[in-house]
């Protein structure tokens, strides 16, 4: 139960950061293109690279801190960072084809899932 609270606190921070960035992007860059999403996705990928590399090589943290930072804050900010790290990790382990299949398949199937969900809703009376 304690870890769930740590994750929830971090996720609340991350989600509020995402919302704040989205509002900032609309105000400063305009509402036509989803700049806010792009910023949090790319920023989240950059940050997860920093945090996980620091944790694994220079700054050993307790599981609670790791869950707070990675699963909580960065997970609340963007799950794209986790997805990108997992694809990178597969690639770094020499599993290049599985990494490419995972990345390409996740994007393609994710888009297909959105389309399928929208199509089902359009069929409803």
Coordinates of N, CA and C in Angstrom, one line a residue:
X1 N 0.8 -1.2 0.0 CA 0.0 0.0 0.0 C 0.9 1.3 0.0
X2 N 2.0 1.2 0.7 CA 2.9 2.4 0.8 C 3.4 2.8 -0.6
X3 N 3.8 1.8 -1.4 CA 4.3 2.1 -2.7 C 3.3 2.8 -3.6
X4 N 2.0 2.3 -3.4 CA 0.9 2.9 -4.2 C 0.7 4.3 -3.9
X5 N 0.9 4.7 -2.7 CA 0.8 6.1 -2.3 C 1.9 7.0 -2.9
X6 N 3.1 6.4 -2.9 CA 4.3 7.1 -3.4 C 4.1 7.3 -4.9
X7 N 3.6 6.3 -5.6 CA 3.3 6.4 -7.1 C 2.2 7.4 -7.3
X8 N 1.2 7.3 -6.6 CA 0.0 8.2 -6.8 C 0.5 9.7 -6.6
X9 N 1.3 10.0 -5.6 CA 1.8 11.3 -5.4 C 2.6 11.8 -6.6
X10 N 3.5 10.9 -7.0 CA 4.3 11.3 -8.2 C 3.5 11.5 -9.4
X11 N 2.5 10.6 -9.6 CA 1.6 10.7 -10.8 C 0.8 12.0 -10.8
X12 N 0.4 12.4 -9.6 CA -0.4 13.7 -9.5 C 0.5 14.8 -10.0
X13 N 1.8 14.8 -9.5 CA 2.7 15.8 -9.9 C 2.9 15.8 -11.4
X14 N 3.2 14.6 -12.0 CA 3.4 14.4 -13.4 C 2.2 14.9 -14.3
X15 N 1.0 14.5 -13.8 CA -0.2 14.9 -14.6 C -0.4 16.4 -14.6
X16 N -0.1 17.0 -13.5 CA -0.3 18.4 -13.4 C 0.8 19.2 -14.2
X17 N 2.0 18.6 -14.3 CA 3.1 19.1 -15.1 C 2.6 19.1 -16.6
X18 N 2.1 17.9 -17.0 CA 1.6 17.7 -18.4 C 0.5 18.7 -18.7
X19 N -0.4 18.9 -17.8 CA -1.5 19.9 -18.0 C -0.9 21.3 -18.1
X20 N 0.0 21.7 -17.3 CA 0.6 23.0 -17.3 C 1.4 23.2 -18.6
X21 N 2.1 22.2 -19.0 CA 2.8 22.3 -20.3 C 1.9 22.5 -21.5
X22 N 0.8 21.7 -21.5 CA -0.2 21.8 -22.5 C -0.8 23.2 -22.6
X23 N -1.2 23.8 -21.4 CA -1.7 25.2 -21.4 C -0.7 26.2 -21.9
X24 N 0.6 26.0 -21.5 CA 1.6 26.9 -21.9 C 1.8 26.9 -23.4
X25 N 1.8 25.6 -23.9 CA 2.0 25.5 -25.4 C 0.9 26.1 -26.2
X26 N -0.4 25.9 -25.7 CA -1.5 26.6 -26.4 C -1.4 28.1 -26.4
X27 N -1.0 28.6 -25.2 CA -0.9 30.1 -25.1 C 0.3 30.6 -25.9
X28 N 1.4 29.9 -26.0 CA 2.6 30.5 -26.6 C 2.8 30.0 -28.0
X29 N 2.3 28.8 -28.4 CA 2.6 28.2 -29.7 C 1.3 28.1 -30.6
X30 N 0.2 28.2 -29.9 CA -1.1 28.1 -30.7 C -1.7 26.7 -30.5
X31 N -3.1 26.7 -30.8 CA -3.8 25.4 -30.5 C -3.9 24.5 -31.7
X32 N -3.3 24.8 -32.9 CA -3.5 24.0 -34.1 C -2.7 22.7 -34.0
X33 N -1.5 22.7 -33.5 CA -0.7 21.5 -33.5 C -0.5 21.1 -32.0
X34 N -0.5 19.8 -31.7 CA -0.4 19.4 -30.3 C 1.1 19.5 -29.8
X35 N 1.6 20.7 -29.7 CA 2.9 21.0 -29.2 C 3.1 20.5 -27.8
X36 N 2.1 20.7 -27.0 CA 2.2 20.3 -25.5 C 2.5 18.8 -25.4
X37 N 1.8 18.0 -26.2 CA 2.0 16.6 -26.1 C 3.4 16.2 -26.6
X38 N 3.8 16.9 -27.7 CA 5.2 16.6 -28.2 C 6.2 17.0 -27.2
X39 N 6.1 18.1 -26.6 CA 7.0 18.6 -25.6 C 7.1 17.6 -24.4
X40 N 6.0 17.2 -23.9 CA 6.0 16.3 -22.7 C 6.6 14.9 -23.1
X41 N 6.2 14.4 -24.3 CA 6.7 13.1 -24.8 C 8.2 13.2 -24.9
X42 N 8.7 14.1 -25.6 CA 10.2 14.2 -25.9 C 10.9 14.5 -24.6
X43 N 10.4 15.5 -23.8 CA 11.0 15.8 -22.5 C 11.0 14.6 -21.5
X44 N 9.9 13.9 -21.5 CA 9.8 12.7 -20.7 C 10.8 11.6 -21.1
X45 N 11.0 11.4 -22.4 CA 12.0 10.5 -22.9 C 13.4 10.9 -22.4
X46 N 13.7 12.2 -22.6 CA 15.0 12.7 -22.1 C 15.2 12.6 -20.6
X47 N 14.2 12.9 -19.9 CA 14.3 12.8 -18.4 C 14.4 11.3 -17.9
X48 N 13.7 10.4 -18.6 CA 13.8 9.0 -18.1 C 15.2 8.5 -18.4
X49 N 15.8 8.9 -19.5 CA 17.1 8.5 -19.8 C 18.1 9.0 -18.8
X50 N 17.9 10.3 -18.3 CA 18.8 10.8 -17.3 C 18.6 10.1 -16.0
X51 N 17.3 10.0 -15.5 CA 17.0 9.4 -14.2 C 17.5 7.9 -14.2
X52 N 17.1 7.1 -15.2 CA 17.5 5.7 -15.1 C 19.0 5.5 -15.2
X53 N 19.6 6.3 -16.0 CA 21.1 6.1 -16.1 C 21.7 6.6 -14.8
X54 N 21.3 7.6 -14.2 CA 21.8 8.1 -12.9 C 21.6 7.0 -11.8
X55 N 20.4 6.4 -11.8 CA 20.0 5.4 -10.8 C 20.9 4.2 -10.9
X56 N 21.1 3.8 -12.2 CA 21.9 2.5 -12.4 C 23.4 2.7 -12.3
X57 N 23.9 3.9 -12.4 CA 25.4 4.1 -12.4 C 25.9 5.0 -11.3
X58 N 25.2 6.0 -10.9 CA 25.8 7.0 -10.0 C 25.0 7.3 -8.8
X59 N 23.7 7.1 -8.8 CA 22.9 7.6 -7.7 C 21.9 6.5 -7.3
X60 N 22.4 5.5 -6.5 CA 21.5 4.4 -6.1 C 20.4 5.0 -5.2
X61 N 19.1 4.8 -5.6 CA 18.0 5.2 -4.9 C 17.2 4.0 -4.3
X62 N 16.4 4.3 -3.3 CA 15.6 3.2 -2.8 C 14.5 3.0 -3.8
X63 N 13.8 1.8 -3.7 CA 12.7 1.5 -4.6 C 11.6 2.5 -4.5
X64 N 11.4 3.1 -3.4 CA 10.3 4.1 -3.2 C 10.7 5.3 -4.0
X65 N 11.9 5.8 -4.0 CA 12.3 7.0 -4.8 C 12.2 6.7 -6.3
X66 N 12.7 5.5 -6.7 CA 12.6 5.1 -8.1 C 11.1 5.1 -8.5
X67 N 10.3 4.5 -7.8 CA 8.8 4.5 -8.1 C 8.2 5.9 -8.2
X68 N 8.6 6.7 -7.2 CA 8.1 8.1 -7.2 C 8.5 8.8 -8.4
X69 N 9.8 8.8 -8.8 CA 10.3 9.5 -9.9 C 9.9 9.0 -11.3
X70 N 10.2 7.7 -11.4 CA 10.0 7.1 -12.8 C 8.5 6.7 -13.0
X71 N 8.0 5.8 -12.2 CA 6.6 5.4 -12.4 C 5.6 6.5 -12.1
X72 N 5.9 7.2 -11.0 CA 4.9 8.3 -10.6 C 5.0 9.5 -11.5
X73 N 6.1 10.3 -11.2 CA 6.2 11.6 -12.0 C 6.3 11.4 -13.5
X74 N 7.2 10.7 -13.9 CA 7.4 10.5 -15.4 C 6.3 9.7 -16.0
X75 N 5.7 8.7 -15.2 CA 4.5 8.0 -15.7 C 3.3 8.9 -15.8
X76 N 3.2 9.8 -14.9 CA 2.1 10.8 -14.9 C 2.3 11.8 -16.0
X77 N 3.5 12.2 -16.2 CA 3.9 13.1 -17.3 C 3.6 12.5 -18.7
X78 N 4.1 11.3 -18.9 CA 4.0 10.7 -20.2 C 4.3 9.2 -20.1
X79 N 3.5 8.3 -20.6 CA 3.9 6.9 -20.7 C 4.8 6.7 -21.9
X80 N 4.9 7.7 -22.8 CA 5.7 7.5 -24.0 C 7.2 7.4 -23.6
X81 N 7.6 8.0 -22.4 CA 8.9 7.8 -22.0 C 9.2 6.4 -21.6
X82 N 8.3 5.7 -20.9 CA 8.5 4.3 -20.6 C 8.6 3.4 -21.8
X83 N 7.7 3.7 -22.7 CA 7.7 2.9 -24.0 C 9.0 3.1 -24.7
X84 N 9.5 4.3 -24.8 CA 10.7 4.6 -25.5 C 11.9 3.9 -24.8
X85 N 11.9 4.0 -23.4 CA 13.0 3.3 -22.7 C 13.0 1.8 -22.9
X86 N 11.8 1.2 -22.9 CA 11.7 -0.2 -23.1 C 12.2 -0.6 -24.5
X87 N 11.9 0.2 -25.5 CA 12.4 -0.1 -26.9 C 13.9 0.1 -26.9
X88 N 14.4 1.1 -26.3 CA 15.9 1.4 -26.2 C 16.6 0.3 -25.5
X89 N 16.0 -0.2 -24.4 CA 16.6 -1.3 -23.6 C 16.7 -2.6 -24.4
X90 N 15.6 -2.9 -25.1 CA 15.7 -4.1 -26.0 C 16.8 -3.9 -27.0
X91 N 16.9 -2.8 -27.6 CA 17.9 -2.5 -28.6 C 19.3 -2.6 -28.0
X92 N 19.5 -2.0 -26.8 CA 20.8 -2.1 -26.2 C 21.2 -3.5 -25.8
X93 N 20.3 -4.4 -25.6 CA 20.5 -5.8 -25.2 C 20.8 -6.6 -26.5
X94 N 20.9 -6.0 -27.6 CA 21.2 -6.7 -28.9 C 20.0 -7.2 -29.6
X95 N 18.8 -7.0 -29.0 CA 17.6 -7.5 -29.6 C 17.0 -6.4 -30.6
X96 N 17.7 -6.1 -31.6 CA 17.4 -5.0 -32.5 C 16.0 -5.2 -33.2
X97 N 15.8 -6.4 -33.8 CA 14.6 -6.7 -34.5 C 13.4 -6.6 -33.5
X98 N 13.5 -7.3 -32.4 CA 12.4 -7.2 -31.4 C 12.1 -5.8 -31.0
X99 N 13.2 -5.0 -30.9 CA 13.0 -3.5 -30.5 C 12.2 -2.8 -31.6
X100 N 12.6 -3.0 -32.8 CA 11.9 -2.3 -33.9 C 10.4 -2.8 -34.0
X101 N 10.2 -4.1 -33.9 CA 8.9 -4.7 -33.9 C 8.0 -4.1 -32.8
X102 N 8.6 -4.0 -31.6 CA 7.9 -3.5 -30.4 C 7.5 -2.0 -30.7
X103 N 8.5 -1.2 -31.1 CA 8.3 0.2 -31.4 C 7.2 0.4 -32.5
X104 N 7.5 -0.2 -33.6 CA 6.6 0.0 -34.8 C 5.2 -0.6 -34.5
X105 N 5.2 -1.8 -33.9 CA 3.9 -2.4 -33.6 C 3.1 -1.7 -32.6
X106 N 3.8 -1.1 -31.6 CA 3.1 -0.3 -30.5 C 2.4 0.9 -31.1
X107 N 3.1 1.6 -32.0 CA 2.6 2.8 -32.6 C 1.4 2.4 -33.5
X108 N 1.7 1.5 -34.4 CA 0.6 1.1 -35.4 C -0.6 0.5 -34.7
X109 N -0.4 -0.4 -33.7 CA -1.5 -0.9 -33.0 C -2.2 0.1 -32.1
X110 N -1.5 1.0 -31.6 CA -2.1 2.1 -30.8 C -3.0 3.0 -31.6
X111 N -2.5 3.3 -32.8 CA -3.4 4.1 -33.7 C -4.6 3.3 -34.1
X112 N -4.4 2.0 -34.4 CA -5.5 1.1 -34.8 C -6.5 1.0 -33.6
X113 N -6.0 1.0 -32.4 CA -6.9 0.9 -31.3 C -7.7 2.2 -31.1
X114 N -7.1 3.3 -31.3 CA -7.9 4.6 -31.3 C -9.0 4.6 -32.3
X115 N -8.6 4.2 -33.6 CA -9.6 4.1 -34.7 C -10.7 3.2 -34.4
X116 N -10.4 2.0 -33.8 CA -11.4 1.0 -33.5 C -12.3 1.5 -32.4
X117 N -11.8 2.1 -31.4 CA -12.6 2.6 -30.3 C -13.5 3.7 -30.8
X118 N -13.0 4.6 -31.7 CA -13.8 5.7 -32.2 C -14.9 5.1 -33.1
X119 N -14.6 4.1 -33.9 CA -15.5 3.5 -34.8 C -16.7 2.8 -34.0
X120 N -16.4 2.2 -32.9 CA -17.4 1.6 -32.1 C -18.3 2.6 -31.5
X121 N -17.8 3.7 -31.1 CA -18.6 4.8 -30.5 C -19.5 5.3 -31.6
X122 N -19.0 5.5 -32.8 CA -19.8 6.0 -33.9 C -21.0 5.1 -34.3
X123 N -20.8 3.8 -34.0 CA -21.9 2.8 -34.3 C -23.0 2.8 -33.3
X124 N -22.7 3.4 -32.1 CA -23.7 3.4 -31.1 C -24.9 4.3 -31.5
X125 N -26.1 3.9 -31.0 CA -27.3 4.8 -31.4 C -27.2 6.1 -30.6

